[in-house]
Coordinates of C-alpha atoms and ligand atoms in Angstrom, one line a residue:
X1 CA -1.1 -12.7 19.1
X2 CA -3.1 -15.7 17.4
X3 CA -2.4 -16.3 14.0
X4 CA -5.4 -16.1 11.4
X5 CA -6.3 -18.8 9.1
X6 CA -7.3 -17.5 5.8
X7 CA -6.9 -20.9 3.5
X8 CA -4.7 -23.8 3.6
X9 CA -1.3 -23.4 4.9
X10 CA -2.2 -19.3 4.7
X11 CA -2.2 -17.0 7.7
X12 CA -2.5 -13.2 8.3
X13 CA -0.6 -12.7 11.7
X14 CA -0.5 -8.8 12.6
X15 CA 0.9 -6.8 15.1
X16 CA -1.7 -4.2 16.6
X17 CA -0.2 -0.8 17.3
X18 CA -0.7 1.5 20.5
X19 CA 1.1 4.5 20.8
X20 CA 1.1 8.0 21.3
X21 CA 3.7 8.1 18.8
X22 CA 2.1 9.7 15.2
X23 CA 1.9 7.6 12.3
X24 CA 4.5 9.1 9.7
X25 CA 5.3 11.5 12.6
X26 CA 2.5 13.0 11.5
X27 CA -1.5 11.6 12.0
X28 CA -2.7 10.8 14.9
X29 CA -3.7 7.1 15.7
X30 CA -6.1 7.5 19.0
X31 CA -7.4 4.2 18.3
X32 CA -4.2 2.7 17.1
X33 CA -3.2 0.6 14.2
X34 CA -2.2 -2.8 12.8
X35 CA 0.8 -4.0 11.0
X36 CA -0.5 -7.5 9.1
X37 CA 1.8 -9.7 7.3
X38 CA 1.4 -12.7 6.2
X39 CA 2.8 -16.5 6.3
X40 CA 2.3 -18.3 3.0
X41 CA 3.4 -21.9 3.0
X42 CA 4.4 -24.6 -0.1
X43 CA 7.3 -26.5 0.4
X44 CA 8.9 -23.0 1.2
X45 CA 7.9 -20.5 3.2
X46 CA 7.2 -16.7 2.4
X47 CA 6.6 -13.6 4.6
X48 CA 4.8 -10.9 3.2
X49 CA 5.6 -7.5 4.7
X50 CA 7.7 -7.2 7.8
X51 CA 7.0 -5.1 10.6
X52 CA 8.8 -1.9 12.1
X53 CA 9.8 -2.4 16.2
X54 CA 7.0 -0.6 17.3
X55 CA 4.5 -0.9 20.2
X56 CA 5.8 -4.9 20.7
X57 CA 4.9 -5.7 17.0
X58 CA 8.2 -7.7 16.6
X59 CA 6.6 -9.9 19.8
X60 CA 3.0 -10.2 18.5
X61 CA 4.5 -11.4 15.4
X62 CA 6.4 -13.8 16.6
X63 CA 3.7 -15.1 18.6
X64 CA 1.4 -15.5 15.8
X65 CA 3.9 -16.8 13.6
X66 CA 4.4 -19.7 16.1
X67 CA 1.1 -20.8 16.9
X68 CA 0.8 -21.2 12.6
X69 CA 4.4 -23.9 13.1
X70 CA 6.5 -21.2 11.8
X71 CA 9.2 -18.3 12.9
X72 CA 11.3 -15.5 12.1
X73 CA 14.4 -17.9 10.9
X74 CA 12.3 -20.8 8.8
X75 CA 11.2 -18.0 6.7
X76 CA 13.1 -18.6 3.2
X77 CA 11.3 -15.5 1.1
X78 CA 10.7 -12.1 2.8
X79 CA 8.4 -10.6 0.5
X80 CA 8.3 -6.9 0.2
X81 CA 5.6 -5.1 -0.9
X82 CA 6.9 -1.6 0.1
X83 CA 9.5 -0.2 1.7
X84 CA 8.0 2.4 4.0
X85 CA 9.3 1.8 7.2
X86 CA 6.3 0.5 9.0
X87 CA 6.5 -2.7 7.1
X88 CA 10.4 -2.8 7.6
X89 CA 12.0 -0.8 9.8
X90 CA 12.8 -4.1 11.4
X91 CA 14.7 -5.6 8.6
X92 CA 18.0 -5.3 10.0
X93 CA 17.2 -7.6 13.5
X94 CA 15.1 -9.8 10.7
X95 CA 18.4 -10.8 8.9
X96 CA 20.3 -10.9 11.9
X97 CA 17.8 -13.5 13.0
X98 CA 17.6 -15.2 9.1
X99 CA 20.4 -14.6 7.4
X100 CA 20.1 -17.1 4.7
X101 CA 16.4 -15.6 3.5
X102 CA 15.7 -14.6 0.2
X103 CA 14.3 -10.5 0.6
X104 CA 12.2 -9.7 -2.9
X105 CA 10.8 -7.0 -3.8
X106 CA 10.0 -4.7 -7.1
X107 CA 13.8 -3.0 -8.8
X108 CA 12.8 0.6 -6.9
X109 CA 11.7 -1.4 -3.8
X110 CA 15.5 -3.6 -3.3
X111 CA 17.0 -0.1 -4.5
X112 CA 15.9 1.4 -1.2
X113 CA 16.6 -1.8 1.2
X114 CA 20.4 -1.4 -0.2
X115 CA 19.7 2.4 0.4
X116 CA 17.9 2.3 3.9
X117 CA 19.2 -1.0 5.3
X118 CA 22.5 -1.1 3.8
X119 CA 21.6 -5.0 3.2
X120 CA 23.4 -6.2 0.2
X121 CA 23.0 -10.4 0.4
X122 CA 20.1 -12.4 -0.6
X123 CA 18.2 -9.8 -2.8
X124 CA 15.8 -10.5 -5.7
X125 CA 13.9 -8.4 -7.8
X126 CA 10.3 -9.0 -9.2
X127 CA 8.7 -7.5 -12.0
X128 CA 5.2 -7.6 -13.0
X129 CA 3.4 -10.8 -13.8
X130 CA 6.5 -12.8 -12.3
X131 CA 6.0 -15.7 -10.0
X132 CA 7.6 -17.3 -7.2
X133 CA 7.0 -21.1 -6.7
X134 CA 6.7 -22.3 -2.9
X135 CA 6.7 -25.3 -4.1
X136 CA 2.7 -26.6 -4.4
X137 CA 1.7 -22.9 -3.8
X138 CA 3.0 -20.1 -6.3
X139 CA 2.5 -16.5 -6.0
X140 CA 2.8 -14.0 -8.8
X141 CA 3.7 -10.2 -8.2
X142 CA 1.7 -7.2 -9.8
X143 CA 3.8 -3.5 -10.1
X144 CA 0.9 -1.4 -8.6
X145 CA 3.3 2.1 -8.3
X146 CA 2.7 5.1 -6.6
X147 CA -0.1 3.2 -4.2
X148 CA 1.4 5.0 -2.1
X149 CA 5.3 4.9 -2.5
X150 CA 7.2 4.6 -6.6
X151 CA 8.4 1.1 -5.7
X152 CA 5.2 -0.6 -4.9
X153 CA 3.8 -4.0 -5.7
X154 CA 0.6 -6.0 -4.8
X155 CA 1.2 -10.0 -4.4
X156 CA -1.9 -13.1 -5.4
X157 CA -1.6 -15.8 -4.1
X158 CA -3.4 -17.9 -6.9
X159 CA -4.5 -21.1 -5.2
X160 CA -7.0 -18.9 -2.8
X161 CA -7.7 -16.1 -4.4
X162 CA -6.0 -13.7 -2.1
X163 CA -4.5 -10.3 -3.2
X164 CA -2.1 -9.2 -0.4
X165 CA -2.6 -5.3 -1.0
X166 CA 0.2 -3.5 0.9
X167 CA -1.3 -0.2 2.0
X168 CA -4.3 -0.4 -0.7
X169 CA -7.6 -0.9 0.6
X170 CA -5.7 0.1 4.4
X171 CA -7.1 1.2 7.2
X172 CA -6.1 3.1 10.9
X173 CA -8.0 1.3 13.6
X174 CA -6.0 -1.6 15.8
X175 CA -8.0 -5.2 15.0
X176 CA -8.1 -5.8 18.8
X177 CA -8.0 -9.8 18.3
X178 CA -10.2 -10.2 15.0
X179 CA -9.0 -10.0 11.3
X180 CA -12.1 -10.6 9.2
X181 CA -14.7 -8.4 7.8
X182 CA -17.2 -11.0 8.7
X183 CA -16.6 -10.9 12.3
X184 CA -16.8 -7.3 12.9
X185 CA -20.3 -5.7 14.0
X186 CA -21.8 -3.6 11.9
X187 CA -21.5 -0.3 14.7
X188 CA -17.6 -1.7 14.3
X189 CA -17.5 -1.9 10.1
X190 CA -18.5 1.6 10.8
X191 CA -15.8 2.6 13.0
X192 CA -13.1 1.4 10.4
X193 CA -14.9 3.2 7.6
X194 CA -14.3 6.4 9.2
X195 CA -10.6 5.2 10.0
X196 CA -10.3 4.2 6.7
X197 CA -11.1 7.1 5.0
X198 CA -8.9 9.2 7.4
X199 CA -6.3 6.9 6.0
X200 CA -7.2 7.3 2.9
X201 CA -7.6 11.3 2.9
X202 CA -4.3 11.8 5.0
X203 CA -2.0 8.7 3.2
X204 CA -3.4 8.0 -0.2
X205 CA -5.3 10.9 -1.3
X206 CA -2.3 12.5 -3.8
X207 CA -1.9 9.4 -5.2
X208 CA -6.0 8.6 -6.3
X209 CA -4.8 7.8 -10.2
X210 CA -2.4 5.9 -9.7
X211 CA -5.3 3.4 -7.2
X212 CA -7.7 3.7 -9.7
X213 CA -4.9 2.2 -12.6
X214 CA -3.7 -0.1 -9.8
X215 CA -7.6 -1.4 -9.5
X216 CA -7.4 -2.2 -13.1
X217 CA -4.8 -3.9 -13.3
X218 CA -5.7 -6.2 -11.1
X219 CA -9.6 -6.6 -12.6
X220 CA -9.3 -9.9 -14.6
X221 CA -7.7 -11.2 -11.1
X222 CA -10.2 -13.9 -9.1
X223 CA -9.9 -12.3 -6.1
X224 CA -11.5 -14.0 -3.5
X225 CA -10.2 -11.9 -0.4
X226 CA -8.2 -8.7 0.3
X227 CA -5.6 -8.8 2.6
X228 CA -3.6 -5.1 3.2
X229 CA -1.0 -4.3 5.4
X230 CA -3.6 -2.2 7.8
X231 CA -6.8 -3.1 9.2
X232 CA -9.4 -5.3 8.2
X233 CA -8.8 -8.8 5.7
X234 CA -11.7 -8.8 3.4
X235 CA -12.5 -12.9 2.6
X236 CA -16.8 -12.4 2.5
X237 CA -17.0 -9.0 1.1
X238 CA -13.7 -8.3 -1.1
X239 CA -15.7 -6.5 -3.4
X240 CA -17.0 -3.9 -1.0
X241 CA -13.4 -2.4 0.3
X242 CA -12.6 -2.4 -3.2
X243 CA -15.5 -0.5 -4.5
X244 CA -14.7 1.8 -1.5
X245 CA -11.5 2.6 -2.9
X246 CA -13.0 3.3 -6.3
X247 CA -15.4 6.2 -4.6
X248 CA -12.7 7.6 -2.6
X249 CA -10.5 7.6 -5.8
X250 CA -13.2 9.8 -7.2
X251 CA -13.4 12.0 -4.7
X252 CA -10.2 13.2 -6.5
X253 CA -11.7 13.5 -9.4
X254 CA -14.4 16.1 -7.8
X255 CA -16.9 13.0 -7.2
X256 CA -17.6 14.0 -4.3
X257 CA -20.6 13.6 -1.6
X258 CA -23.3 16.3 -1.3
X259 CA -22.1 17.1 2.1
X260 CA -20.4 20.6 3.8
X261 CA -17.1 20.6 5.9
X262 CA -16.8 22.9 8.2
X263 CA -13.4 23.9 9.5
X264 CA -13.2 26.9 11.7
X265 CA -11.3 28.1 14.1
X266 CA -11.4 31.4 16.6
X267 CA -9.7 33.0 19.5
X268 CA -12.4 34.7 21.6
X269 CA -15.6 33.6 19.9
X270 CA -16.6 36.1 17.7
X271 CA -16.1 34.0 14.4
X272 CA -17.8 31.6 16.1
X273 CA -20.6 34.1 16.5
X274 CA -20.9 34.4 12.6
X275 CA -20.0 30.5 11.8
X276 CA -23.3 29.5 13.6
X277 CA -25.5 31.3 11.8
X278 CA -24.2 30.0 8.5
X279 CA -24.9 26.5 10.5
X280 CA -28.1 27.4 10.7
X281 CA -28.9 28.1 7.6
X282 CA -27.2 25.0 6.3
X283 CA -29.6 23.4 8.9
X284 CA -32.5 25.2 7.8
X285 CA -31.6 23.3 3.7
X286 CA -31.4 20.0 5.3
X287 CA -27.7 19.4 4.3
X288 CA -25.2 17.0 5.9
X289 CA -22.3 18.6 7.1
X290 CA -19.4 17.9 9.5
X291 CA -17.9 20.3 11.4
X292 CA -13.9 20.3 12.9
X293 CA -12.6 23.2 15.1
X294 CA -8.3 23.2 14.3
X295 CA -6.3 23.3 16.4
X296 CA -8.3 21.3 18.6
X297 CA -8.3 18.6 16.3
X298 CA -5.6 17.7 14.7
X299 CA -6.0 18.5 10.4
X300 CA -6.3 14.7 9.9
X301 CA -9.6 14.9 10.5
X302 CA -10.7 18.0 8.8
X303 CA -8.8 16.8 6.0
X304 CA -10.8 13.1 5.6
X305 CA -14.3 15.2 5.6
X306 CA -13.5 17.6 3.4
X307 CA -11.9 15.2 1.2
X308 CA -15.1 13.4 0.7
X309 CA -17.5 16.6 0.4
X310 CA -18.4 19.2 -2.1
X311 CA -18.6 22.3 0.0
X312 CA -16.3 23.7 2.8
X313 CA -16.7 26.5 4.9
X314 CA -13.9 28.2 6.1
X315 CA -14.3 30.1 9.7
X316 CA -11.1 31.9 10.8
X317 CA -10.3 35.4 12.2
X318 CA -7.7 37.7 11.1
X319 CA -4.5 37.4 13.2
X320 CA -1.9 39.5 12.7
X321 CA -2.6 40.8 9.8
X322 CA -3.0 37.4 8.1
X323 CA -4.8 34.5 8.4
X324 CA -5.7 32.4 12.0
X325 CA -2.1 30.6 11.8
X326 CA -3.5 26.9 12.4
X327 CA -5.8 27.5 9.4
X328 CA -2.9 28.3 7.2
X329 CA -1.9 25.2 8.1
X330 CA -5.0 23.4 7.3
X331 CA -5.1 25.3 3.5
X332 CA -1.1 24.2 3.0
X333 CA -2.1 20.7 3.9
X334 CA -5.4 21.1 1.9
X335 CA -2.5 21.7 -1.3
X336 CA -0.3 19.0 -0.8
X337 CA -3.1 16.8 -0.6
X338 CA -4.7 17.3 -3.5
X339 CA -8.3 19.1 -2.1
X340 CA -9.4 20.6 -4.9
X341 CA -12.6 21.1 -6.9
X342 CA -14.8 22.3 -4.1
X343 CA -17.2 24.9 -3.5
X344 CA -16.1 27.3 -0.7
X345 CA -17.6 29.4 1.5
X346 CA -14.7 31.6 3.8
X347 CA -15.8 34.0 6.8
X348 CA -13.9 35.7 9.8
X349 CA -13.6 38.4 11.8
X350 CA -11.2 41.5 12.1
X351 CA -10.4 43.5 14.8
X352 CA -8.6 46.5 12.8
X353 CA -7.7 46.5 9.6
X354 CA -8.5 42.7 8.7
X355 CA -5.3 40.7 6.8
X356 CA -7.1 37.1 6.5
X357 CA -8.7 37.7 2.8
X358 CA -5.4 38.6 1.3
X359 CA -3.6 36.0 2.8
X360 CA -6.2 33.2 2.1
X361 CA -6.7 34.4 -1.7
X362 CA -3.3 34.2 -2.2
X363 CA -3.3 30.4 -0.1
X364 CA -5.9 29.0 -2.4
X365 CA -4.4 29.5 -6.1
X366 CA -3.3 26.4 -6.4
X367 CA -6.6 24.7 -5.2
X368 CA -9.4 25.4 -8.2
X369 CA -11.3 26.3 -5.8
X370 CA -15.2 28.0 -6.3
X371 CA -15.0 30.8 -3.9
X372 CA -18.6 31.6 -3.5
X373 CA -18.9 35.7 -1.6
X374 CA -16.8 35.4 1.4
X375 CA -18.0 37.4 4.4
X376 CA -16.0 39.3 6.9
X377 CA -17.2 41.6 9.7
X378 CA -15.4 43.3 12.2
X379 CA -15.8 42.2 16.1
X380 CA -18.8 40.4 16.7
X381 CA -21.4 40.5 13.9
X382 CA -24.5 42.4 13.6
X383 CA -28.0 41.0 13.6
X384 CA -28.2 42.0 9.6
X385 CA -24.6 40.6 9.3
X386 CA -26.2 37.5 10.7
X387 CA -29.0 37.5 8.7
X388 CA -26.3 37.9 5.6
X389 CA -24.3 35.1 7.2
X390 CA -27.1 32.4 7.6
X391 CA -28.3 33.0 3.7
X392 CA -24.9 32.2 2.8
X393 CA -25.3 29.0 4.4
X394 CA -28.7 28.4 2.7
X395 CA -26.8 29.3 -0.7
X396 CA -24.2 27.0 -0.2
X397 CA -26.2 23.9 1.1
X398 CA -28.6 24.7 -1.7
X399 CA -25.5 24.8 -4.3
X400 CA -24.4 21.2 -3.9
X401 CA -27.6 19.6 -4.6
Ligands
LIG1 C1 -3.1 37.8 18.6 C2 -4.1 38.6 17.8 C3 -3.7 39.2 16.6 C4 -4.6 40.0 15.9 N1 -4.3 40.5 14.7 C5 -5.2 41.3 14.0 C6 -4.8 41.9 12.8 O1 -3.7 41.8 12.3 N2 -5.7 42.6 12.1 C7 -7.0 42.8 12.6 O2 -7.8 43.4 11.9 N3 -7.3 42.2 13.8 C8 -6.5 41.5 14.5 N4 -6.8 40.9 15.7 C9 -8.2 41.1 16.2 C10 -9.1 40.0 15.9 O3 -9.0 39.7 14.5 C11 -10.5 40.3 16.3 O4 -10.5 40.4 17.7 C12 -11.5 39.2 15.9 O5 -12.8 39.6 16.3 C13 -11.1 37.9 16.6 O6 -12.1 36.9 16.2 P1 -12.4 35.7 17.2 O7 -13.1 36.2 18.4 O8 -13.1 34.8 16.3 O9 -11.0 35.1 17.6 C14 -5.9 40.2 16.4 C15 -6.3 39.6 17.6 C16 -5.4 38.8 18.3 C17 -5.8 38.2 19.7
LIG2 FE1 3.0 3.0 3.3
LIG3 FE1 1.9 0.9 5.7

């Protein structure tokens, strides 16, 4: 792995991830990920973020930090942004190798290297506004918490203008070679926007106050480039990823986009049967809308569109007298991350005695949900339940105008 030049004696070099393994054990990365850190160098030398041994990273690292004159053991400051084991769970080798290196990090953030890493030597704690001097280069810490874990901090770098983000303004999406926003194609800038809200929607999306007083924080900062622990380092366009954060934010905030998720799922098709004419008639308004099948595809990604969009609908047949089990799934997931305020449209079919409705009522207390009339039929629908079924999909498209 090359090392990237992003000013003077400052380099991002990353580690890009491929692996069938989940990220948190839990979404799926089909495309991969990075881990970026970053060499800083004054007189002294400072690593932002660490990596986990994952996929070669501690390799690709080293690599990179070589080609930029430095390595594991000439590192005397191991910054810390967060403690989340994809940006450490390679600490222990790290002071094996360095054992003389300074590790800093927030109160909360050396709390939990004593607690995960049993590492008692060599620690420092930062608190906001504090600096550290390199010697000719100085870099002054910012408590940013709860983006995404309590003990997080963002780092500047004063002399260029770079704020090094941690998982703010992250992305999924391996760099394959390139680090910049400017040297991505547009089709490409496209690709990580999608990734990137995925991240956001799956990683970040509890925590959308706490980004939005993060972003403040950091406002009378000059910040000339954005450089997070995932994806893409923002030197032409920092404003852009930022104000991309600010919109997702709000999607929290019911801010949503005048778009319909669809999330369905069936057994033998005769949900399916229903859901397309509500398609239809969400056709026939001219409305956006995506449309995710679970368990085909994994909840990540019905989770990132209907984060961002004001309607769902909600296809699922009665099983067992309850709801389709994956799309219980999707509504506990839905809770736990925070999808609420939406407008929601919820069909199915029954076989006998039905079991979904009372189930799903019960599922989406918590939600603040607008349940507009749900729909249910019993095998495969009738023309007039079809006819019923597309007006609801007029009504709905026609609601988030
Ligand atoms: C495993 C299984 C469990 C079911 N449990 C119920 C049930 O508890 N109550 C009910 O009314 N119908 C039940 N049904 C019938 C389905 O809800 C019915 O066949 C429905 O039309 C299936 O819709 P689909 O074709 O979209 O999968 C069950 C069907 C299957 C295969
Ligand atoms: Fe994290
Ligand atoms: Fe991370």
């Amino acid at each position: 792995m090359k090392a990237h030049k992003i000013a003077d004696s400052l380099f991002c070099v990353y580690a890009d991830i491929a692996s069938d393994e989940l990220f948190e054990g839990i979404w799926p990365i089909p495309r991969g990920v990075s881990l970026n850190s970053y060499l800083v160098k004054g007189e002294k030398t400072a690593l932002i973020d660490l990596i986990r041994d994952w996929s070669g990273a501690p390799r690709q690292i080293e690599e990179a930090l070589a080609e930029a004159g430095a390595s594991f053991e000439s590192v005397d400051y191991l910054i810390l942004n967060h403690l989340e084991p994809d940006h450490t769970g390679w600490l222990g080798e790290f002071r094996r190798r360095n054992p003389g290196a300074e590790i800093i990090a927030t109160a909360k953030g050396i709390n939990l290297v004593k607690s995960f890493y049993k590492e008692e030597r060599g620690l420092k704690v930062v608190k906001d506004g504090d600096k550290l001097d390199l010697g000719g280069r100085e870099l002054v810490f910012f408590e940013t918490p709860n983006i995404h874990w309590p003990e997080t901090m963002m780092t500047y770098d004063s002399a260029s203008g770079t704020l090094f983000s941690c998982d703010g303004f992250g992305s999924f999406g391996a760099l394959g070679g390139r680090v910049f926003d400017d040297e991505f194609s547009a089709e490409e800038h496209s690709f990580y926007e999608r990734e990137g809200l995925r991240y956001y929607a799956n990683i970040v999306s509890s925590f959308s106050a706490f980004v939005e007083r993060g972003i403040q924080k950091l406002e009378a900062l000059d910040i000339k480039c954005v450089a997070p622990s995932h994806g893409i380092v923002w030197r032409k366009n920092p404003r852009a990823i930022i104000e991309r954060y600010l919109k997702y934010a709000g999607y929290s905030r019911g801010k949503t986009e005048p778009s319909i998720a669809v999330i369905w799922g069936s057994m033998y098709g005769n949900t399916k049967q229903g859901l397309d004419a509500v398609i239809r008639g969400i056709e026939a308004e001219g409305a956006p809308y995506t449309v995710n099948r679970v368990p085909d595809e994994d909840v990540s990604y019905a989770l990132a569109n209907a984060f961002q969009s004001r309607a769902l609908v909600l296809a699922m047949p009665t099983y067992e007298y309850a709801m389709f089990p994956p799309m219980a799934y999707v509504l506990d997931i839905f809770r736990r991350k925070h999808i609420f305020d939406k407008t929601v449209l919820r069909i199915g079919s029954w076989g006998w005695v039905g079991g979904a409705k009372k189930e799903y009522e019960a599922a989406i207390e918590a939600l603040r949900w607008e349940s507009v009339p749900s729909m249910e039929w019993t095998g495969a629908p009738t023309i007039q339940e079809l006819l019923v079924l597309e007006e609801r999909g007029k009504e709905l498209a026609r609601s988030i105008r």
